[in-house]
mmCIF file of C-alpha atoms in Angstrom:
data_model
loop_
_atom_site.group_PDB
_atom_site.id
_atom_site.type_symbol
_atom_site.label_atom_id
_atom_site.label_comp_id
_atom_site.label_asym_id
_atom_site.label_seq_id
_atom_site.Cartn_x
_atom_site.Cartn_y
_atom_site.Cartn_z
ATOM 1 C CA MET A 1 104.142 69.602 -31.065
ATOM 2 C CA SER A 2 100.361 69.435 -30.727
ATOM 3 C CA ASP A 3 98.349 72.529 -31.494
ATOM 4 C CA THR A 4 97.190 74.162 -28.350
ATOM 5 C CA TYR A 5 93.568 75.198 -27.519
ATOM 6 C CA ALA A 6 91.896 76.371 -24.399
ATOM 7 C CA VAL A 7 88.803 77.643 -22.618
ATOM 8 C CA ILE A 8 89.229 81.032 -20.891
ATOM 9 C CA GLY A 9 86.973 82.423 -18.180
ATOM 10 C CA ASN A 10 86.605 83.775 -14.661
ATOM 11 C CA PRO A 11 85.818 81.461 -12.821
ATOM 12 C CA ILE A 12 87.003 78.533 -14.865
ATOM 13 C CA ILE A 13 87.617 75.559 -12.447
ATOM 14 C CA HIS A 14 84.092 74.219 -13.106
ATOM 15 C CA SER A 15 84.522 74.008 -16.873
ATOM 16 C CA LYS A 16 83.816 70.708 -18.624
ATOM 17 C CA SER A 17 85.453 71.894 -21.887
ATOM 18 C CA PRO A 18 88.868 70.177 -21.334
ATOM 19 C CA LEU A 19 87.084 66.863 -20.724
ATOM 20 C CA ILE A 20 84.869 67.344 -23.784
ATOM 21 C CA HIS A 21 87.613 68.373 -26.201
ATOM 22 C CA ASN A 22 90.031 65.726 -25.086
ATOM 23 C CA ALA A 23 87.280 63.210 -25.764
ATOM 24 C CA PHE A 24 86.783 64.742 -29.183
ATOM 25 C CA SER A 25 90.495 64.495 -29.845
ATOM 26 C CA LYS A 26 90.607 60.847 -28.915
ATOM 27 C CA GLN A 27 87.516 60.009 -30.946
ATOM 28 C CA THR A 28 88.634 61.779 -34.083
ATOM 29 C CA LYS A 29 92.312 60.980 -33.756
ATOM 30 C CA LYS A 30 93.138 64.633 -34.089
ATOM 31 C CA LYS A 31 95.882 65.296 -31.586
ATOM 32 C CA ILE A 32 95.476 68.543 -29.655
ATOM 33 C CA TYR A 33 96.487 69.985 -26.289
ATOM 34 C CA TYR A 34 93.532 71.623 -24.512
ATOM 35 C CA GLU A 35 93.601 73.443 -21.183
ATOM 36 C CA ALA A 36 91.491 75.733 -18.953
ATOM 37 C CA LEU A 37 92.822 79.262 -18.453
ATOM 38 C CA PHE A 38 91.836 81.619 -15.672
ATOM 39 C CA ALA A 39 92.156 85.315 -16.552
ATOM 40 C CA PRO A 40 91.749 88.354 -14.277
ATOM 41 C CA LEU A 41 88.700 90.462 -15.071
ATOM 42 C CA ASN A 42 90.970 93.109 -16.563
ATOM 43 C CA GLY A 43 93.455 90.649 -18.005
ATOM 44 C CA PHE A 44 91.636 89.065 -21.029
ATOM 45 C CA THR A 45 93.549 90.830 -23.790
ATOM 46 C CA GLU A 46 96.963 90.109 -22.159
ATOM 47 C CA ALA A 47 95.993 86.450 -21.618
ATOM 48 C CA ILE A 48 95.090 86.164 -25.321
ATOM 49 C CA LYS A 49 98.438 87.721 -26.395
ATOM 50 C CA ILE A 50 100.455 85.266 -24.273
ATOM 51 C CA PHE A 51 98.430 82.285 -25.395
ATOM 52 C CA ARG A 52 98.966 83.117 -29.145
ATOM 53 C CA GLN A 53 102.700 83.455 -28.533
ATOM 54 C CA ASN A 54 102.746 79.954 -27.132
ATOM 55 C CA ASN A 55 101.339 78.151 -30.231
ATOM 56 C CA GLY A 56 97.738 78.822 -29.258
ATOM 57 C CA ARG A 57 95.446 78.063 -32.218
ATOM 58 C CA GLY A 58 91.978 78.609 -30.865
ATOM 59 C CA MET A 59 89.895 79.314 -27.738
ATOM 60 C CA ASN A 60 86.509 78.752 -26.266
ATOM 61 C CA VAL A 61 85.372 81.835 -24.275
ATOM 62 C CA THR A 62 83.080 81.740 -21.350
ATOM 63 C CA THR A 63 81.739 84.114 -18.696
ATOM 64 C CA PRO A 64 82.478 87.073 -18.423
ATOM 65 C CA PHE A 65 84.624 87.519 -21.514
ATOM 66 C CA LYS A 66 82.340 86.862 -24.500
ATOM 67 C CA PHE A 67 81.921 90.606 -25.218
ATOM 68 C CA ASN A 68 85.655 91.125 -24.874
ATOM 69 C CA ALA A 69 86.232 88.311 -27.406
ATOM 70 C CA TYR A 70 83.805 90.093 -29.814
ATOM 71 C CA GLU A 71 85.765 93.331 -29.480
ATOM 72 C CA ILE A 72 89.149 91.837 -30.323
ATOM 73 C CA SER A 73 87.923 89.775 -33.232
ATOM 74 C CA THR A 74 89.064 90.996 -36.727
ATOM 75 C CA GLN A 75 86.654 88.736 -38.626
ATOM 76 C CA LEU A 76 83.140 87.750 -37.430
ATOM 77 C CA THR A 77 80.568 85.194 -38.452
ATOM 78 C CA GLU A 78 76.928 86.255 -38.910
ATOM 79 C CA ASP A 79 75.860 84.694 -35.611
ATOM 80 C CA ALA A 80 78.745 86.438 -33.746
ATOM 81 C CA GLU A 81 77.996 89.795 -35.415
ATOM 82 C CA ALA A 82 74.313 89.567 -34.589
ATOM 83 C CA ALA A 83 74.981 88.418 -31.013
ATOM 84 C CA GLN A 84 77.761 90.936 -30.474
ATOM 85 C CA ALA A 85 79.278 88.194 -28.415
ATOM 86 C CA VAL A 86 81.900 85.537 -29.282
ATOM 87 C CA ASN A 87 82.449 82.153 -27.632
ATOM 88 C CA THR A 88 84.920 80.661 -30.099
ATOM 89 C CA LEU A 89 88.144 82.137 -31.378
ATOM 90 C CA LEU A 90 90.377 80.932 -34.189
ATOM 91 C CA PHE A 91 93.837 82.426 -34.583
ATOM 92 C CA ASP A 92 95.256 82.411 -38.089
ATOM 93 C CA ASN A 93 98.358 84.471 -38.820
ATOM 94 C CA ASN A 94 97.362 88.033 -37.960
ATOM 95 C CA GLU A 95 93.591 87.429 -38.028
ATOM 96 C CA ILE A 96 91.349 86.637 -35.063
ATOM 97 C CA TYR A 97 88.178 84.920 -36.297
ATOM 98 C CA GLY A 98 85.225 85.250 -33.880
ATOM 99 C CA HIS A 99 82.390 82.777 -33.845
ATOM 100 C CA ASN A 100 79.409 82.185 -31.658
ATOM 101 C CA THR A 101 78.452 78.522 -31.525
ATOM 102 C CA ASP A 102 76.101 78.754 -28.566
ATOM 103 C CA GLY A 103 72.936 79.058 -30.658
ATOM 104 C CA ILE A 104 74.018 76.349 -33.070
ATOM 105 C CA GLY A 105 74.636 74.078 -30.070
ATOM 106 C CA LEU A 106 71.273 74.894 -28.583
ATOM 107 C CA ILE A 107 69.336 74.253 -31.777
ATOM 108 C CA ARG A 108 71.163 70.953 -32.449
ATOM 109 C CA ASP A 109 70.414 69.723 -28.985
ATOM 110 C CA ILE A 110 66.756 70.766 -29.048
ATOM 111 C CA VAL A 111 65.883 69.771 -32.620
ATOM 112 C CA THR A 112 68.221 66.785 -33.205
ATOM 113 C CA ASN A 113 68.823 65.296 -29.789
ATOM 114 C CA LEU A 114 65.482 66.130 -28.044
ATOM 115 C CA ARG A 115 63.534 65.975 -31.298
ATOM 116 C CA PHE A 116 61.497 69.084 -30.350
ATOM 117 C CA THR A 117 60.241 71.246 -33.188
ATOM 118 C CA ILE A 118 60.750 75.024 -32.779
ATOM 119 C CA THR A 119 58.952 76.106 -35.992
ATOM 120 C CA ALA A 120 55.690 77.885 -35.274
ATOM 121 C CA LYS A 121 56.214 77.581 -31.465
ATOM 122 C CA ARG A 122 55.822 80.346 -28.839
ATOM 123 C CA ILE A 123 59.146 80.938 -27.097
ATOM 124 C CA LEU A 124 60.001 82.796 -23.923
ATOM 125 C CA ILE A 125 63.651 83.644 -23.176
ATOM 126 C CA CYS A 126 64.305 84.646 -19.591
ATOM 127 C CA GLY A 127 67.409 86.818 -19.361
ATOM 128 C CA ALA A 128 69.050 89.340 -21.699
ATOM 129 C CA GLY A 129 72.719 88.936 -21.135
ATOM 130 C CA GLY A 130 75.462 87.252 -23.247
ATOM 131 C CA ALA A 131 73.814 83.801 -22.938
ATOM 132 C CA ALA A 132 70.594 85.147 -24.368
ATOM 133 C CA SER A 133 72.217 87.190 -27.156
ATOM 134 C CA GLY A 134 74.043 84.081 -28.531
ATOM 135 C CA ILE A 135 70.896 82.043 -29.033
ATOM 136 C CA ILE A 136 68.370 84.517 -30.505
ATOM 137 C CA LEU A 137 69.371 84.488 -34.141
ATOM 138 C CA PRO A 138 69.548 80.671 -34.417
ATOM 139 C CA LEU A 139 66.120 80.500 -32.728
ATOM 140 C CA LEU A 140 64.660 83.049 -35.119
ATOM 141 C CA LYS A 141 65.980 81.143 -38.094
ATOM 142 C CA GLU A 142 63.738 78.216 -36.919
ATOM 143 C CA ASN A 143 60.717 80.479 -37.555
ATOM 144 C CA PRO A 144 58.874 80.454 -34.201
ATOM 145 C CA SER A 145 55.475 82.043 -34.122
ATOM 146 C CA THR A 146 56.601 84.463 -31.339
ATOM 147 C CA LEU A 147 59.727 85.171 -29.337
ATOM 148 C CA VAL A 148 59.341 87.011 -26.108
ATOM 149 C CA ILE A 149 62.287 88.337 -23.946
ATOM 150 C CA SER A 150 61.808 88.892 -20.282
ATOM 151 C CA ASN A 151 64.529 90.400 -18.052
ATOM 152 C CA ARG A 152 64.651 91.967 -14.643
ATOM 153 C CA THR A 153 66.235 95.016 -16.201
ATOM 154 C CA VAL A 154 63.843 95.738 -19.026
ATOM 155 C CA GLN A 155 66.204 98.162 -20.799
ATOM 156 C CA LYS A 156 68.551 95.200 -21.556
ATOM 157 C CA ALA A 157 65.639 93.288 -23.079
ATOM 158 C CA TYR A 158 64.804 96.277 -25.320
ATOM 159 C CA LYS A 159 68.448 96.534 -26.316
ATOM 160 C CA LEU A 160 68.379 92.911 -27.571
ATOM 161 C CA LYS A 161 65.081 93.585 -29.365
ATOM 162 C CA ASP A 162 66.746 96.471 -31.205
ATOM 163 C CA GLN A 163 69.927 94.404 -31.801
ATOM 164 C CA PHE A 164 67.898 91.718 -33.706
ATOM 165 C CA SER A 165 65.061 93.859 -35.130
ATOM 166 C CA SER A 166 66.278 93.322 -38.698
ATOM 167 C CA PHE A 167 65.883 89.570 -38.442
ATOM 168 C CA ASN A 168 62.368 89.105 -37.033
ATOM 169 C CA ASN A 169 59.831 90.493 -34.655
ATOM 170 C CA ILE A 170 60.695 90.202 -30.992
ATOM 171 C CA ILE A 171 58.397 91.009 -28.083
ATOM 172 C CA VAL A 172 59.707 92.456 -24.800
ATOM 173 C CA SER A 173 57.746 91.611 -21.641
ATOM 174 C CA ASN A 174 57.746 94.456 -19.147
ATOM 175 C CA ASN A 175 56.779 92.330 -16.183
ATOM 176 C CA ASN A 176 55.428 88.978 -14.982
ATOM 177 C CA MET A 177 51.829 90.242 -15.259
ATOM 178 C CA ASP A 178 52.390 90.477 -19.033
ATOM 179 C CA ILE A 179 53.879 86.981 -19.197
ATOM 180 C CA ALA A 180 50.992 85.599 -17.166
ATOM 181 C CA LYS A 181 48.588 86.459 -20.036
ATOM 182 C CA ARG A 182 50.452 84.113 -22.416
ATOM 183 C CA GLU A 183 51.267 80.424 -22.839
ATOM 184 C CA PHE A 184 54.626 79.152 -24.221
ATOM 185 C CA ASP A 185 55.734 75.989 -25.924
ATOM 186 C CA LEU A 186 59.457 76.576 -25.107
ATOM 187 C CA ILE A 187 60.730 78.458 -22.128
ATOM 188 C CA ILE A 188 64.508 78.942 -21.870
ATOM 189 C CA ASN A 189 66.252 80.078 -18.700
ATOM 190 C CA ALA A 190 69.229 82.228 -19.861
ATOM 191 C CA THR A 191 69.699 83.883 -16.463
ATOM 192 C CA SER A 192 72.344 83.057 -13.898
ATOM 193 C CA THR A 193 69.811 81.944 -11.252
ATOM 194 C CA SER A 194 70.493 78.234 -11.542
ATOM 195 C CA LEU A 195 74.253 78.859 -11.316
ATOM 196 C CA ILE A 196 73.729 80.309 -7.844
ATOM 197 C CA GLY A 197 70.981 77.886 -6.848
ATOM 198 C CA LYS A 198 68.162 80.373 -6.901
ATOM 199 C CA SER A 199 64.663 80.072 -8.304
ATOM 200 C CA LEU A 200 63.592 82.081 -11.313
ATOM 201 C CA ILE A 201 60.446 84.030 -10.398
ATOM 202 C CA LEU A 202 57.813 83.279 -13.061
ATOM 203 C CA PRO A 203 54.031 83.293 -13.134
ATOM 204 C CA ARG A 204 52.134 80.037 -13.011
ATOM 205 C CA ASN A 205 50.224 78.439 -15.826
ATOM 206 C CA ILE A 206 52.493 79.644 -18.598
ATOM 207 C CA PHE A 207 53.670 76.211 -19.851
ATOM 208 C CA ALA A 208 51.515 75.104 -22.790
ATOM 209 C CA SER A 209 50.563 71.448 -23.373
ATOM 210 C CA GLY A 210 53.579 69.555 -24.732
ATOM 211 C CA SER A 211 56.019 72.337 -23.722
ATOM 212 C CA LEU A 212 59.765 72.145 -23.216
ATOM 213 C CA ALA A 213 61.567 73.857 -20.325
ATOM 214 C CA TYR A 214 65.228 74.293 -21.155
ATOM 215 C CA ASP A 215 67.881 75.580 -18.682
ATOM 216 C CA LEU A 216 71.080 76.796 -20.381
ATOM 217 C CA MET A 217 73.009 75.779 -17.182
ATOM 218 C CA TYR A 218 74.341 72.237 -17.162
ATOM 219 C CA SER A 219 73.915 70.244 -13.900
ATOM 220 C CA ASN A 220 73.863 66.631 -12.719
ATOM 221 C CA LYS A 221 70.992 67.744 -10.449
ATOM 222 C CA GLN A 222 67.693 69.188 -11.479
ATOM 223 C CA THR A 223 67.913 72.898 -11.356
ATOM 224 C CA PRO A 224 65.388 75.168 -9.452
ATOM 225 C CA PHE A 225 63.943 76.331 -12.792
ATOM 226 C CA LEU A 226 63.359 72.764 -14.017
ATOM 227 C CA LYS A 227 61.776 71.820 -10.696
ATOM 228 C CA PHE A 228 59.407 74.706 -11.089
ATOM 229 C CA ALA A 229 58.674 73.731 -14.681
ATOM 230 C CA GLN A 230 57.945 70.132 -13.772
ATOM 231 C CA LYS A 231 55.466 71.209 -11.118
ATOM 232 C CA GLU A 232 53.875 73.535 -13.601
ATOM 233 C CA GLY A 233 53.288 70.732 -16.062
ATOM 234 C CA ALA A 234 56.099 71.160 -18.629
ATOM 235 C CA GLU A 235 56.145 67.800 -20.584
ATOM 236 C CA TYR A 236 59.857 67.961 -21.442
ATOM 237 C CA LEU A 237 62.764 69.091 -19.307
ATOM 238 C CA SER A 238 66.376 69.616 -20.237
ATOM 239 C CA ASP A 239 69.452 71.214 -18.741
ATOM 240 C CA GLY A 240 72.258 72.589 -20.883
ATOM 241 C CA THR A 241 74.527 69.581 -21.075
ATOM 242 C CA GLY A 242 73.540 68.797 -24.629
ATOM 243 C CA MET A 243 73.984 72.400 -25.682
ATOM 244 C CA LEU A 244 77.452 72.478 -23.968
ATOM 245 C CA VAL A 245 78.667 69.520 -25.893
ATOM 246 C CA GLU A 246 77.047 70.514 -29.217
ATOM 247 C CA GLN A 247 78.545 74.013 -29.203
ATOM 248 C CA ALA A 248 81.909 72.507 -28.338
ATOM 249 C CA ALA A 249 81.514 70.044 -31.278
ATOM 250 C CA GLU A 250 80.926 73.031 -33.569
ATOM 251 C CA SER A 251 84.067 74.764 -32.219
ATOM 252 C CA PHE A 252 86.088 71.582 -32.800
ATOM 253 C CA PHE A 253 84.768 71.455 -36.364
ATOM 254 C CA LEU A 254 85.780 75.099 -36.987
ATOM 255 C CA TRP A 255 89.314 74.378 -35.644
ATOM 256 C CA ARG A 256 89.992 70.932 -36.997
ATOM 257 C CA GLY A 257 87.532 70.429 -39.943
ATOM 258 C CA ILE A 258 85.773 67.409 -38.497
ATOM 259 C CA ARG A 259 82.594 67.280 -36.472
ATOM 260 C CA PRO A 260 82.774 64.811 -33.549
ATOM 261 C CA LYS A 261 79.948 62.557 -32.562
ATOM 262 C CA THR A 262 78.306 63.822 -29.356
ATOM 263 C CA LYS A 263 75.676 61.341 -28.146
ATOM 264 C CA GLU A 264 78.005 59.203 -25.982
ATOM 265 C CA ILE A 265 79.831 62.260 -24.548
ATOM 266 C CA ILE A 266 76.553 63.922 -23.490
ATOM 267 C CA LYS A 267 75.523 60.687 -21.809
ATOM 268 C CA ASN A 268 78.859 60.382 -19.958
ATOM 269 C CA ILE A 269 78.763 63.989 -18.686
ATOM 270 C CA ARG A 270 75.138 63.533 -17.454
ATOM 271 C CA ASN A 271 76.325 60.378 -15.670
ATOM 272 C CA GLY A 272 79.169 62.171 -14.099
ATOM 273 C CA SER A 273 81.865 60.173 -15.832
#
């Protein structure tokens, strides 16, 4: 009987994770069964319990359960502890190992796939929810010159600043007027605006020469944020497809001990195949 893995979320029908992990399984010849699980908003813990009882070995966790996954983990990696959010679970006997591979996936996509250097760059992260918290520590480890967090609810941004204060200096932007005084080499949209097809309201002239605009949402069409960035002169544009596949590859490595090749799978997802 194949070991069982899953992605859990609400909603979950849109998830590409089964497609990706089944491709990893075929590529590496590591037989697994991988499914998408929908859980009620108040049913995460019960869903985990049932999954483990049915030979479940590991899970990817997506919106809105990353904080719930953090809370049930009995062992945490540094990235998960810092983010206070978990997107990958490994079940081993009575232990629940919590990991956060989002930031690792983002860095691997930006640095390795896109060949964009983060060191000494000026970064703006738009958003202060679970998506943002998962990428901050790996970004700080790349030693940017500045990292600014902007969020509609400024208290959330300050909470993230305090959360990561021991790792490096983070600046919180109170409003767009403050952002307008700066230029950035890398602007990351970690809000849900692209998911619902809305534009992220940002000042003009904040993209520096040679800058990268990166939307954490994956899409076959250009997102409103990337359309704005292109008009504003961002030299490089990327949605989150590469990050999605790279964080999944890290999850697969944690579960099965082998890291799949990602280039072809990223290409296939972008092409809709």
